[in-house]
Coordinates of C-alpha atoms and ligand atoms in Angstrom, one line a residue:
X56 CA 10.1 -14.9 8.5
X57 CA 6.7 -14.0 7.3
X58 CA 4.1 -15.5 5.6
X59 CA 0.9 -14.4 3.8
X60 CA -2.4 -16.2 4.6
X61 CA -5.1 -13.3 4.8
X62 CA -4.7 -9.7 3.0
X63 CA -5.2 -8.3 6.9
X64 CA -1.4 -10.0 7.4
X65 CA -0.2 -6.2 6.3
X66 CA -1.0 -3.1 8.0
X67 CA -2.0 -0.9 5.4
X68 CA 0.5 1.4 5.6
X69 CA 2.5 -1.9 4.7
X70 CA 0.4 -2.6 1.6
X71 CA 0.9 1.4 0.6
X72 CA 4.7 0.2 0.5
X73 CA 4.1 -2.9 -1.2
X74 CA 1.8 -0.8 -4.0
X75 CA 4.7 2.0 -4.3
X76 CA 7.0 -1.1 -4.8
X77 CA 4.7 -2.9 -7.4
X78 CA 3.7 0.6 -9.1
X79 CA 7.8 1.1 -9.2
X80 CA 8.3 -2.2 -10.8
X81 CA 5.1 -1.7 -13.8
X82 CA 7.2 1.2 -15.1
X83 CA 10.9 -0.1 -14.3
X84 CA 10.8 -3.5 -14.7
X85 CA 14.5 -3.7 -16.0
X86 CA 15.4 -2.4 -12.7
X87 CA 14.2 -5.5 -11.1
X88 CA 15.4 -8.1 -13.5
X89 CA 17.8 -9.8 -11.0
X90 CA 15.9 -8.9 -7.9
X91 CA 16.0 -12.4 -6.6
X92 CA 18.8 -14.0 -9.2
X93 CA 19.2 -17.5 -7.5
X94 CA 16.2 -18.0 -5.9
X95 CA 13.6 -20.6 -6.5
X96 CA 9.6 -20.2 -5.6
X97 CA 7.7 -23.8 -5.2
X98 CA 4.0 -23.5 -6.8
X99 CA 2.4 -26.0 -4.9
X100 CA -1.1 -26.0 -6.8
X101 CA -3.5 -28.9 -5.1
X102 CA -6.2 -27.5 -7.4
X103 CA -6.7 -26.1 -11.0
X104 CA -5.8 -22.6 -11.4
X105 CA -4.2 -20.7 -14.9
X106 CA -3.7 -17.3 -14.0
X107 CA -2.9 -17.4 -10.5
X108 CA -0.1 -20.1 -10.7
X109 CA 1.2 -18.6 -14.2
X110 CA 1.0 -15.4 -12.7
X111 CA 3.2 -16.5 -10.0
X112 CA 5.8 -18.2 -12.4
X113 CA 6.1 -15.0 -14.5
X114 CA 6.4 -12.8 -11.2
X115 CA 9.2 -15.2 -10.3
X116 CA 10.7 -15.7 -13.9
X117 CA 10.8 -11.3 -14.6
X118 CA 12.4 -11.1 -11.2
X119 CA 15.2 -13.4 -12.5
X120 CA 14.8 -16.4 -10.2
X121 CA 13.7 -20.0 -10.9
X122 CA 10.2 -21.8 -10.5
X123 CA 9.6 -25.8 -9.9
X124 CA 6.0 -27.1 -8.2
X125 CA 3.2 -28.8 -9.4
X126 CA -0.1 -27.8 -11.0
X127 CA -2.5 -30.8 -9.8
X128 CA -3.1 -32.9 -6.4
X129 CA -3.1 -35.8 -8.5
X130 CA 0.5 -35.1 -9.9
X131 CA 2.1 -35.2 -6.4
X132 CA 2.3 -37.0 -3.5
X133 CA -0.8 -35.9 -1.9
X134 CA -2.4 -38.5 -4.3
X135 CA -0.1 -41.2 -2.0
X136 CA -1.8 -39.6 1.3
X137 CA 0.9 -37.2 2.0
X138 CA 0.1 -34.5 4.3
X139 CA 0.7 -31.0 3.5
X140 CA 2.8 -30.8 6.5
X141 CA 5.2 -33.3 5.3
X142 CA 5.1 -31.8 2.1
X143 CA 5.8 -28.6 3.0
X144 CA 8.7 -29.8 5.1
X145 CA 10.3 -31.2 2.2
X146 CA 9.5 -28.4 0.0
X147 CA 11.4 -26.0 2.2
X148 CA 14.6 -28.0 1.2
X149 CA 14.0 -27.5 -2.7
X150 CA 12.8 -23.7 -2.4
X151 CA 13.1 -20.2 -1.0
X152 CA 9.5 -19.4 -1.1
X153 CA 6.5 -21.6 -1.8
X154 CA 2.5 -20.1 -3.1
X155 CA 0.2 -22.9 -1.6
X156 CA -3.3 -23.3 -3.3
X157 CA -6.0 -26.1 -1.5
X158 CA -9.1 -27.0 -2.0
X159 CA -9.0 -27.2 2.2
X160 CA -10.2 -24.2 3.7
X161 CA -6.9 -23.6 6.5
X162 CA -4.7 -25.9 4.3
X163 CA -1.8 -23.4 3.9
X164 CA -1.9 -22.1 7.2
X165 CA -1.3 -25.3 8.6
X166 CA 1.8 -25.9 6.1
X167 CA 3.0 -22.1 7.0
X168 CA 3.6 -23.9 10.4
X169 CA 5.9 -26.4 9.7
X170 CA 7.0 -24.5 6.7
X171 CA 11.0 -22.6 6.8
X172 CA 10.0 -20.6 4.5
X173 CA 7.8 -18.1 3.7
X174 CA 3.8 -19.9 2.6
X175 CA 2.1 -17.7 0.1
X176 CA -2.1 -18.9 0.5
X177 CA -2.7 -18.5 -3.3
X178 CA -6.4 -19.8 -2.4
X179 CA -7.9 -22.3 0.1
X180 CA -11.4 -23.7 -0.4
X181 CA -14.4 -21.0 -0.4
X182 CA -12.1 -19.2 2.4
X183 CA -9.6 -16.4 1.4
X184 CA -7.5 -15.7 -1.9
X185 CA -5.3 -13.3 -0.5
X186 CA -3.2 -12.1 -3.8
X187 CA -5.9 -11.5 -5.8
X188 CA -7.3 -9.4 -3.3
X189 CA -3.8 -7.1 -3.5
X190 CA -4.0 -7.5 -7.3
X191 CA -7.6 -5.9 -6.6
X192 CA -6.4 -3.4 -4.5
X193 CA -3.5 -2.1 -6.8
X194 CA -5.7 -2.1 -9.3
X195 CA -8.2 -0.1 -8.1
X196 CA -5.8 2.3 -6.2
X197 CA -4.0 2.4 -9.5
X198 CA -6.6 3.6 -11.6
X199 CA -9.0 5.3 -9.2
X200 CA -5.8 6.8 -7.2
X201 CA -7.1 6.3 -3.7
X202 CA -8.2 2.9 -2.0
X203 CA -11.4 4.5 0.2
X204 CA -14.4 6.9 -0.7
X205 CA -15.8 4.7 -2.8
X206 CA -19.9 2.4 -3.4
X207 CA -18.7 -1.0 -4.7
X208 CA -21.2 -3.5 -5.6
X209 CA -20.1 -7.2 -5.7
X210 CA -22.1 -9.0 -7.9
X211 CA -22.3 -12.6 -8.3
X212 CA -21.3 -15.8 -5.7
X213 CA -21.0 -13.7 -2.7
X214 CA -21.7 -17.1 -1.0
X215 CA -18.5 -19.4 -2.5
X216 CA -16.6 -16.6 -3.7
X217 CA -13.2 -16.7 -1.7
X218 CA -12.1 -13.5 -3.6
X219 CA -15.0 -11.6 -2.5
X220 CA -14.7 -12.6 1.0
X221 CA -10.9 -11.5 1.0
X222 CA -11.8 -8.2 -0.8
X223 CA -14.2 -7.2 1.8
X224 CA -11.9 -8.5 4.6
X225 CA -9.6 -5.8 3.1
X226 CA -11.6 -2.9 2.1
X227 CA -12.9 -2.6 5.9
X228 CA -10.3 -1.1 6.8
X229 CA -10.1 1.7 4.5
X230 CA -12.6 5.3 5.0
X231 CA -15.8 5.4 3.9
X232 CA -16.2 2.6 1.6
X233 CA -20.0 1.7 1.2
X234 CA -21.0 -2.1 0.2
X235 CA -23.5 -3.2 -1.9
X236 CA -23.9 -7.0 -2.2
X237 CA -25.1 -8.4 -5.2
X238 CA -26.7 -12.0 -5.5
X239 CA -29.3 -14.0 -6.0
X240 CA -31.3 -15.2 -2.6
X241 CA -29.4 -18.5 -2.4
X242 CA -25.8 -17.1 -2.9
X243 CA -26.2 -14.4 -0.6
X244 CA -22.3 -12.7 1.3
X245 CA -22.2 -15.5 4.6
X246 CA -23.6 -14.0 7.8
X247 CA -19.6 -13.6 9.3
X248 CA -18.9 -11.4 7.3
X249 CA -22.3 -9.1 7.5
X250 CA -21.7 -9.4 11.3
X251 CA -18.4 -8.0 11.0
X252 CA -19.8 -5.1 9.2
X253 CA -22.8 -4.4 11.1
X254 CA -20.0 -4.3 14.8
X255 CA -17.9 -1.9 12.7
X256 CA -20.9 0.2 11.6
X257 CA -19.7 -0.2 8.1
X258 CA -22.7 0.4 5.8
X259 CA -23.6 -2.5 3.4
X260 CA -27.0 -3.1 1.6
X261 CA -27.9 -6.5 -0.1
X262 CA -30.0 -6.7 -3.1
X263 CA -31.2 -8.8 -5.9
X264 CA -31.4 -6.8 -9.0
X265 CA -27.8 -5.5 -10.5
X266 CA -29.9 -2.7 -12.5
X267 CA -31.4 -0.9 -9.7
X268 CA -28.1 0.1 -8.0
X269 CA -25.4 0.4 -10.9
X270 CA -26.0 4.2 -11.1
X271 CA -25.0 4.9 -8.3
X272 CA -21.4 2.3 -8.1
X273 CA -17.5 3.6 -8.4
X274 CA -16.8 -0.4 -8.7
X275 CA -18.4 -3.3 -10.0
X276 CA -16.7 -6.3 -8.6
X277 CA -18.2 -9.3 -11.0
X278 CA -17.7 -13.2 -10.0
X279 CA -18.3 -16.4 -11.4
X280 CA -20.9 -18.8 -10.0
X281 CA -18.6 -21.2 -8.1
X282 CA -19.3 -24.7 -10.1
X283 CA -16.8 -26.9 -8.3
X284 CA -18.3 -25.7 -4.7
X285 CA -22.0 -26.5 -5.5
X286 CA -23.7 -29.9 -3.8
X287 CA -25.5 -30.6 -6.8
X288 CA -25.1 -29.6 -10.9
X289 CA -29.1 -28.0 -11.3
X290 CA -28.6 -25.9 -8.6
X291 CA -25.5 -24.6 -10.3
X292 CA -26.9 -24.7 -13.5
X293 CA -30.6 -22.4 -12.2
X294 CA -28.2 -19.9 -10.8
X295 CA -25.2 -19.4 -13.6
X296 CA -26.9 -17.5 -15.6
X297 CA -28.4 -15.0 -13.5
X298 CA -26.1 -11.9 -13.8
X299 CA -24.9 -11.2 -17.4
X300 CA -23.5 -7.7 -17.4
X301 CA -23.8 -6.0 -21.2
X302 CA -23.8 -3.5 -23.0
X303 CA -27.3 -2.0 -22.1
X304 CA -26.7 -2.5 -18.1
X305 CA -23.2 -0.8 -18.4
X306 CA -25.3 2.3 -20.1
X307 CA -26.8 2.6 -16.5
X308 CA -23.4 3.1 -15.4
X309 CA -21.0 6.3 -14.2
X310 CA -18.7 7.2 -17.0
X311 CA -15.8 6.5 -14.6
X312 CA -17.2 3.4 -12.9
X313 CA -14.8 0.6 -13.4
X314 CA -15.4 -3.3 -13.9
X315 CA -13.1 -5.7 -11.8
X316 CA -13.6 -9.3 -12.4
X317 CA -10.8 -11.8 -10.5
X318 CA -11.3 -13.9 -13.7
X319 CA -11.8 -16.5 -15.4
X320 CA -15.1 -15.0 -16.7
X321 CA -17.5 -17.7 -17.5
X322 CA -20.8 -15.6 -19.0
X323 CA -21.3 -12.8 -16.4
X324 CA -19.9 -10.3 -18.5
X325 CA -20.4 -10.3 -22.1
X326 CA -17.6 -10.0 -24.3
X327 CA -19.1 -6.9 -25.8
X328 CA -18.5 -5.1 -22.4
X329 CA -14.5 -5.6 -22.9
X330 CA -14.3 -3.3 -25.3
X331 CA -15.5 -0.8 -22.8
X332 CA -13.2 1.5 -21.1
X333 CA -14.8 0.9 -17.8
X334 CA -13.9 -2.7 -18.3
X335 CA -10.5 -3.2 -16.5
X336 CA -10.5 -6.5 -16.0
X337 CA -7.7 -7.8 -18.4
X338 CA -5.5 -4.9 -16.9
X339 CA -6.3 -6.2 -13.1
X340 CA -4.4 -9.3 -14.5
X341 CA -1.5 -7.6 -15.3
X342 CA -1.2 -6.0 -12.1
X343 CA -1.3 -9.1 -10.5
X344 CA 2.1 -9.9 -11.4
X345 CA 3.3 -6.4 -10.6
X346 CA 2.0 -7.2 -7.2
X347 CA 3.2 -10.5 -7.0
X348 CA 6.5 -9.5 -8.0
X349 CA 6.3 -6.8 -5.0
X350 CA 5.4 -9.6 -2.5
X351 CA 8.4 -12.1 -3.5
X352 CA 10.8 -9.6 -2.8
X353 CA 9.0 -8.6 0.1
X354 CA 8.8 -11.8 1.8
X355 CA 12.6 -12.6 0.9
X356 CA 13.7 -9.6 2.3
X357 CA 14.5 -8.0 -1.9
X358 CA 13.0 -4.9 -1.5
X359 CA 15.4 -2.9 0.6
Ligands
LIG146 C1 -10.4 -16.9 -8.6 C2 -10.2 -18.0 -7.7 O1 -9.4 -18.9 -7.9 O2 -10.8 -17.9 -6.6 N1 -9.5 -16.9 -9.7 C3 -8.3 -16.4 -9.6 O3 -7.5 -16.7 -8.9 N2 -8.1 -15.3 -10.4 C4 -11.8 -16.6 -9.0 C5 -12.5 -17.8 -9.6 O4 -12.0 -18.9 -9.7 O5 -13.7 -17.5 -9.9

């Protein structure tokens, strides 16, 4: 049994199957109907989320099995004191599969090991976000058609930004990706993860101003400013604001740069950007169930 806690869980000759698979399923998706008739996925959601759990409910629902789970901590028994061990332990005699998201950093892994069946981490804390980093992935080896031999700039909360720190957890292991990390001072890419790159003599540069680099990006990877992870509100509120991609910026831009955002967008892009064909982001969503169509099969054994 296999569970998936960190994008680096697949090789990446895995993930090339998992993308064929996915890629197979966005332009057959009547062939998969009934992939996994008579199964049921738990979405165990312990904090808000729209498009990830729905995403996972529609993945499960167009594969033609059954969803149950909840959407809040307060709605469940955590709100009693129940421990996600026990919880999971139950769970695992109501469902087949089970996409765990925590505001605990390490939550789902520890339910993964009491679990009997396969823990999907569909976010915990500031840590990882693993399927929106393959939704990332698909996308961009989707619509750039390779995944390597690329500049992406990551613009935003580098700091809280569990998606960012999954993406780049990923992309190291692909050929000649370049980083550039964009933030203000105080939401700056942790030093982990610039260690790791500096030991793998990956090349990375960090700076403040999104203007001076965007001529020379394949990818603009924009985040929100993590509200709900901020010690105090006027720290947030200084710092929200300090990235708006528009219009003008996006002039600065190669005609075949694209714009990945893991959504929601708050107002670091402006809406006149979507009509852009650089702008992507709205299609990354809809990859995301392709992809997390791919993984249910996967881990339940569908996809031979
Ligand atoms: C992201 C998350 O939850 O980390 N959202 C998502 O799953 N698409 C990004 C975010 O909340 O900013």
């Amino acid at each position: 049994m296999r569970h998936l806690m960190s994008p680096l869980d697949f090789t990446t000759k895995e993930l090339d199957e998992l993308f064929d698979l996915a890629n197979d399923i966005e332009k057959n998706p009547e062939k998969y109907a009934h992939a996994c008739e008579g199964k049921i996925l738990a979405t165990c959601f312990y904090e808000p989320s729209t498009r990830t759990r729905l995403s996972f409910e529609s993945a499960m629902t167009r594969l033609g099995g059954s969803v149950i789970g909840f959407a809040d901590a307060a709605s469940s028994s955590a709100s009693k004191g129940e421990s996600v061990s026990d919880t999971i332990r139950i769970i695992s005699c109501y469902a087949d599969i089970c996409a765990m998201r925590h505001p605990k950093e390490g939550a789902p892994m520890v339910a993964s090991e009491k679990s009997s069946i396969p823990v999907i981490n569909a976010g915990d804390g500031g840590h990882q976000h693993p399927t929106q980093t393959l939704t990332d992935l698909l996308t961009i080896r989707s619509l750039k058609g390779r995944l390597g031999s690329f500049t992406i700039g990551l613009c935003g909360d580098l700091k809280f930004g569990r998606t960012v720190h999954s993406l780049i957890h990923a992309l190291v292991r692909y050929d000649n990706i370049r980083f550039v990390f964009i933030s203000p001072e105080e939401l700056r890419v942790p030093d982990y993860i610039t260690d790791k790159l500096k030991s793998k003599n990956i090349p990375y540069q960090e700076v403040i101003r999104l203007e001076e680099i965007m001529p020379e990006l394949d990818l603009l990877y924009m985040t929100r400013v993590q509200k709900e992870r901020f010690f105090n509100e006027e720290d947030y509120v200084r710092l929200k604001d300090f990235y708006i991609l528009n219009a003008a910026k996006m002039s600065l831009a190669k005609k075949d740069m694209l714009v990945l955002h893991p959504l929601p967008r708050v107002n670091e892009i402006s809406i006149e950007v979507d009509e852009d064909p650089r702008a992507v982001y709205f299609q990354q969503a809809q990859y995301g169930v392709y992809v997390r169509m791919a993984l249910i099969m996967t881990l339940l054994g569908k996809d031979r």
